[in-house]
mmCIF file of C-alpha atoms in Angstrom:
data_model
loop_
_atom_site.group_PDB
_atom_site.id
_atom_site.type_symbol
_atom_site.label_atom_id
_atom_site.label_comp_id
_atom_site.label_asym_id
_atom_site.label_seq_id
_atom_site.Cartn_x
_atom_site.Cartn_y
_atom_site.Cartn_z
ATOM 1 C CA MET A 29 146.875 14.113 171.090
ATOM 2 C CA GLU A 30 144.120 15.797 172.098
ATOM 3 C CA GLU A 31 142.274 17.219 168.916
ATOM 4 C CA LYS A 32 142.105 21.320 169.310
ATOM 5 C CA ARG A 33 138.701 22.424 168.897
ATOM 6 C CA GLU A 34 137.466 25.459 166.841
ATOM 7 C CA ILE A 35 135.776 28.271 168.896
ATOM 8 C CA PRO A 36 133.319 30.616 166.808
ATOM 9 C CA SER A 37 134.739 34.354 166.912
ATOM 10 C CA MET A 38 131.498 35.545 168.769
ATOM 11 C CA LEU A 39 132.253 32.472 171.868
ATOM 12 C CA ARG A 40 135.782 33.686 171.831
ATOM 13 C CA LYS A 41 135.272 37.138 172.692
ATOM 14 C CA PHE A 42 132.923 36.211 174.982
ATOM 15 C CA LEU A 43 134.923 33.800 177.456
ATOM 16 C CA ALA A 44 138.123 36.247 176.675
ATOM 17 C CA VAL A 45 135.487 39.073 178.158
ATOM 18 C CA ASP A 46 134.473 36.711 181.119
ATOM 19 C CA ALA A 47 138.430 36.107 181.582
ATOM 20 C CA TYR A 48 139.148 39.653 181.742
ATOM 21 C CA LEU A 49 136.467 40.199 184.284
ATOM 22 C CA THR A 50 137.236 37.431 186.228
ATOM 23 C CA ASN A 51 140.738 38.697 186.416
ATOM 24 C CA ALA A 52 139.896 41.965 187.563
ATOM 25 C CA PHE A 53 137.562 40.678 190.140
ATOM 26 C CA VAL A 54 140.201 39.115 191.747
ATOM 27 C CA LYS A 55 142.348 42.038 192.314
ATOM 28 C CA TRP A 56 139.641 43.330 193.545
ATOM 29 C CA ALA A 57 138.705 41.099 196.023
ATOM 30 C CA GLU A 58 142.337 40.214 196.871
ATOM 31 C CA GLN A 59 142.292 44.088 198.607
ATOM 32 C CA VAL A 60 139.149 43.042 200.266
ATOM 33 C CA SER A 61 140.358 41.587 204.114
ATOM 34 C CA LEU A 62 137.404 39.280 204.205
ATOM 35 C CA LEU A 63 137.610 37.957 201.068
ATOM 36 C CA ARG A 64 141.327 37.919 201.553
ATOM 37 C CA ARG A 65 140.839 35.192 203.970
ATOM 38 C CA LEU A 66 138.442 32.884 202.290
ATOM 39 C CA LYS A 67 141.728 32.203 199.974
ATOM 40 C CA ALA A 68 143.969 30.952 202.799
ATOM 41 C CA HIS A 69 141.192 28.358 203.927
ATOM 42 C CA ASN A 70 140.753 26.996 200.347
ATOM 43 C CA LYS A 71 141.796 23.948 201.327
ATOM 44 C CA THR A 72 139.163 23.347 203.835
ATOM 45 C CA LEU A 73 136.492 24.747 201.731
ATOM 46 C CA ASP A 74 137.697 22.495 198.890
ATOM 47 C CA ILE A 75 137.546 19.697 201.258
ATOM 48 C CA SER A 76 133.905 20.336 202.522
ATOM 49 C CA CYS A 77 132.089 20.564 199.390
ATOM 50 C CA HIS A 78 133.971 17.336 197.381
ATOM 51 C CA SER A 79 131.708 15.479 196.218
ATOM 52 C CA ILE A 80 133.751 12.268 197.398
ATOM 53 C CA ALA A 81 133.600 13.573 201.005
ATOM 54 C CA TRP A 82 129.666 13.865 200.575
ATOM 55 C CA LEU A 83 128.801 10.888 199.267
ATOM 56 C CA VAL A 84 131.080 8.783 201.659
ATOM 57 C CA THR A 85 129.581 11.149 204.643
ATOM 58 C CA ASN A 86 126.244 10.565 203.797
ATOM 59 C CA LEU A 87 126.467 6.481 203.266
ATOM 60 C CA MET A 88 128.255 6.566 206.927
ATOM 61 C CA LEU A 89 125.537 8.786 208.256
ATOM 62 C CA ILE A 90 122.785 5.851 207.059
ATOM 63 C CA TRP A 91 124.582 3.226 208.491
ATOM 64 C CA VAL A 92 126.020 4.867 211.673
ATOM 65 C CA PHE A 93 122.468 6.231 212.558
ATOM 66 C CA ASN A 94 120.426 3.973 211.167
ATOM 67 C CA ASN A 95 117.281 6.197 211.850
ATOM 68 C CA SER A 96 113.703 5.330 209.629
ATOM 69 C CA ASN A 97 113.319 9.020 210.146
ATOM 70 C CA LEU A 98 116.663 10.596 208.323
ATOM 71 C CA TYR A 99 116.046 7.819 205.026
ATOM 72 C CA GLN A 100 114.269 10.003 203.173
ATOM 73 C CA MET A 101 116.400 12.901 203.571
ATOM 74 C CA GLN A 102 119.723 11.131 202.936
ATOM 75 C CA VAL A 103 118.367 8.703 199.680
ATOM 76 C CA ASN A 104 116.829 11.509 198.444
ATOM 77 C CA LEU A 105 120.514 13.801 199.453
ATOM 78 C CA LEU A 106 122.453 10.745 197.781
ATOM 79 C CA ILE A 107 120.312 10.562 194.621
ATOM 80 C CA GLY A 108 120.965 14.746 194.216
ATOM 81 C CA LEU A 109 124.729 14.118 194.799
ATOM 82 C CA THR A 110 125.211 11.126 192.248
ATOM 83 C CA LEU A 111 123.262 13.471 189.216
ATOM 84 C CA ASP A 112 125.252 16.359 190.536
ATOM 85 C CA ILE A 113 128.607 14.317 189.896
ATOM 86 C CA ILE A 114 126.838 12.935 186.739
ATOM 87 C CA LEU A 115 126.082 16.527 184.981
ATOM 88 C CA VAL A 116 129.419 17.978 186.234
ATOM 89 C CA VAL A 117 131.563 15.529 184.354
ATOM 90 C CA THR A 118 129.203 15.070 181.058
ATOM 91 C CA LEU A 119 129.424 19.135 180.721
ATOM 92 C CA LYS A 120 132.823 19.416 181.522
ATOM 93 C CA ALA A 121 133.721 16.930 178.933
ATOM 94 C CA ILE A 122 131.301 18.597 176.257
ATOM 95 C CA THR A 123 132.769 21.889 176.935
ATOM 96 C CA ARG A 124 136.125 21.028 177.606
ATOM 97 C CA ARG A 125 136.927 25.054 179.035
ATOM 98 C CA ARG A 126 140.345 25.429 180.227
ATOM 99 C CA ARG A 127 140.549 26.832 183.585
ATOM 100 C CA PRO A 128 142.411 30.262 184.166
ATOM 101 C CA THR A 129 146.331 30.337 184.036
ATOM 102 C CA ILE A 130 148.128 30.792 186.981
ATOM 103 C CA ASN A 131 151.720 32.824 186.620
ATOM 104 C CA GLY A 132 151.814 31.485 182.966
ATOM 105 C CA SER A 133 150.598 27.841 183.426
ATOM 106 C CA LEU A 134 147.489 25.854 183.738
ATOM 107 C CA ALA A 135 146.316 24.248 186.900
ATOM 108 C CA PRO A 136 146.858 20.692 187.129
ATOM 109 C CA GLU A 137 142.706 19.746 186.747
ATOM 110 C CA LYS A 138 142.542 21.110 183.224
ATOM 111 C CA ASP A 139 138.570 21.257 182.926
ATOM 112 C CA SER A 140 136.686 24.549 184.377
ATOM 113 C CA PHE A 141 133.296 24.738 183.218
ATOM 114 C CA PRO A 142 131.226 24.348 185.167
ATOM 115 C CA SER A 143 132.388 24.502 188.992
ATOM 116 C CA GLY A 144 131.745 21.644 190.514
ATOM 117 C CA HIS A 145 131.948 22.982 193.735
ATOM 118 C CA SER A 146 129.500 26.178 193.320
ATOM 119 C CA THR A 147 127.128 23.461 191.536
ATOM 120 C CA ARG A 148 127.256 21.042 194.983
ATOM 121 C CA ALA A 149 127.111 24.079 197.171
ATOM 122 C CA ALA A 150 123.908 25.592 195.305
ATOM 123 C CA PHE A 151 122.112 21.826 195.265
ATOM 124 C CA ILE A 152 123.010 21.333 198.851
ATOM 125 C CA THR A 153 121.681 24.839 199.954
ATOM 126 C CA TYR A 154 118.726 24.385 197.651
ATOM 127 C CA PHE A 155 118.394 20.964 199.348
ATOM 128 C CA PHE A 156 118.336 22.012 202.770
ATOM 129 C CA LEU A 157 116.478 25.052 202.451
ATOM 130 C CA ASN A 158 113.664 24.131 200.433
ATOM 131 C CA LEU A 159 113.506 19.748 200.296
ATOM 132 C CA TRP A 160 114.443 19.447 204.393
ATOM 133 C CA PRO A 161 114.244 22.503 205.651
ATOM 134 C CA ILE A 162 116.855 23.122 208.622
ATOM 135 C CA PRO A 163 116.456 25.232 211.607
ATOM 136 C CA LEU A 164 116.377 28.767 210.627
ATOM 137 C CA ILE A 165 119.258 29.218 213.142
ATOM 138 C CA CYS A 166 121.827 27.586 210.683
ATOM 139 C CA VAL A 167 120.442 28.630 207.525
ATOM 140 C CA PRO A 168 123.262 32.161 207.605
ATOM 141 C CA PHE A 169 126.140 29.310 208.557
ATOM 142 C CA LEU A 170 124.720 27.333 205.856
ATOM 143 C CA LEU A 171 124.369 30.558 203.536
ATOM 144 C CA ALA A 172 128.022 31.574 204.397
ATOM 145 C CA TRP A 173 129.315 28.548 203.743
ATOM 146 C CA SER A 174 127.940 28.050 199.992
ATOM 147 C CA PHE A 175 129.287 31.476 199.536
ATOM 148 C CA SER A 176 132.788 31.066 200.906
ATOM 149 C CA VAL A 177 132.991 27.883 198.461
ATOM 150 C CA CYS A 178 132.023 29.494 195.458
ATOM 151 C CA MET A 179 134.216 32.734 196.146
ATOM 152 C CA SER A 180 137.146 30.562 197.045
ATOM 153 C CA LYS A 181 137.362 28.982 194.086
ATOM 154 C CA LEU A 182 137.650 32.369 192.253
ATOM 155 C CA LEU A 183 139.880 33.707 194.371
ATOM 156 C CA VAL A 184 142.629 30.875 193.659
ATOM 157 C CA ARG A 185 141.542 31.096 189.892
ATOM 158 C CA LYS A 186 140.784 27.673 189.353
ATOM 159 C CA HIS A 187 137.349 29.011 187.818
ATOM 160 C CA HIS A 188 136.232 32.108 185.681
ATOM 161 C CA ILE A 189 132.912 33.814 186.669
ATOM 162 C CA ILE A 190 130.753 32.220 184.257
ATOM 163 C CA ASP A 191 132.052 28.461 185.673
ATOM 164 C CA ILE A 192 130.866 29.800 189.094
ATOM 165 C CA LEU A 193 127.388 31.564 187.873
ATOM 166 C CA ALA A 194 126.853 28.497 185.671
ATOM 167 C CA GLY A 195 127.690 25.844 188.457
ATOM 168 C CA ILE A 196 124.971 27.794 190.805
ATOM 169 C CA ILE A 197 122.272 27.595 187.757
ATOM 170 C CA LEU A 198 122.502 24.034 187.618
ATOM 171 C CA GLY A 199 122.959 23.200 191.418
ATOM 172 C CA ILE A 200 119.669 24.927 191.672
ATOM 173 C CA PHE A 201 118.147 22.838 188.594
ATOM 174 C CA GLN A 202 119.843 19.680 190.206
ATOM 175 C CA GLY A 203 117.418 20.992 193.731
ATOM 176 C CA LEU A 204 114.273 21.576 191.274
ATOM 177 C CA LEU A 205 114.272 18.439 189.735
ATOM 178 C CA ILE A 206 115.044 16.293 192.813
ATOM 179 C CA GLY A 207 112.367 17.998 194.164
ATOM 180 C CA TYR A 208 110.317 17.329 191.385
ATOM 181 C CA ILE A 209 111.563 13.471 191.929
ATOM 182 C CA TYR A 210 111.397 13.270 195.789
ATOM 183 C CA LEU A 211 110.995 9.663 196.827
ATOM 184 C CA LYS A 212 108.762 8.786 199.774
ATOM 185 C CA GLN A 213 109.606 7.881 203.266
ATOM 186 C CA GLU A 214 108.375 4.736 202.409
ATOM 187 C CA THR A 215 110.236 4.075 199.261
ATOM 188 C CA CYS A 216 113.520 5.375 201.086
ATOM 189 C CA ALA A 217 113.094 3.253 203.974
ATOM 190 C CA SER A 218 112.738 -0.340 201.516
ATOM 191 C CA LEU A 219 115.794 1.073 199.667
ATOM 192 C CA VAL A 220 118.001 1.552 202.648
ATOM 193 C CA TRP A 221 116.730 -2.069 203.739
ATOM 194 C CA TRP A 222 117.427 -3.555 200.355
ATOM 195 C CA ILE A 223 121.113 -1.774 200.400
ATOM 196 C CA THR A 224 122.016 -2.535 203.970
ATOM 197 C CA ASP A 225 120.484 -6.082 204.334
ATOM 198 C CA GLU A 226 118.652 -5.001 207.463
ATOM 199 C CA LYS A 227 114.974 -5.573 208.781
ATOM 200 C CA ILE A 228 112.952 -2.547 209.103
ATOM 201 C CA SER A 229 110.096 -1.561 211.494
ATOM 202 C CA GLY A 230 107.188 -3.684 210.093
ATOM 203 C CA ALA A 231 109.141 -5.648 207.634
ATOM 204 C CA GLU A 232 109.832 -9.379 207.815
ATOM 205 C CA TYR A 233 112.556 -11.680 206.250
ATOM 206 C CA ASP A 234 111.657 -13.900 203.688
ATOM 207 C CA VAL A 235 112.222 -17.479 205.248
#
């Protein structure tokens, strides 16, 4: 059996306030038709920001496009997504905050803090705004997607407000960290060549 932890009274009160505000906010949001639609599209938004979907898609695109001009973006994004999984899993294991109850029952995935989808959405948004800027015309769609992912998690009561906010802060931190260690084009091309065992421009196979 999982050992029940003693939560300090101040923290317990803070979490209770967070749970109350989350419930109040969701009840209000459900009255707004635009926000209510996000709840209906929760599954699609969930998949669009799932860690495995992003990892697999990124790896597939490296192989399919095989474009050296994209290697720097793809490899650094891959490192960031991997870091995201490690940090979120570690923090969830440490904090072990339970998800909001739905009709008196707990959600199947029990750990709530931080929201992995919010963390990933924030990191991806930061990445494509600051590290590999996308065309300006695409920015509103990226921001709308990121907002929708975070908001949908609240509307389906999978997370509390603090879980979402902490996820956003963590995602931005990950973006800053990846920006600090951002690998150069040559390094990324060498890594792709090493992983795929493909010859890159200007390189020779050993004989």
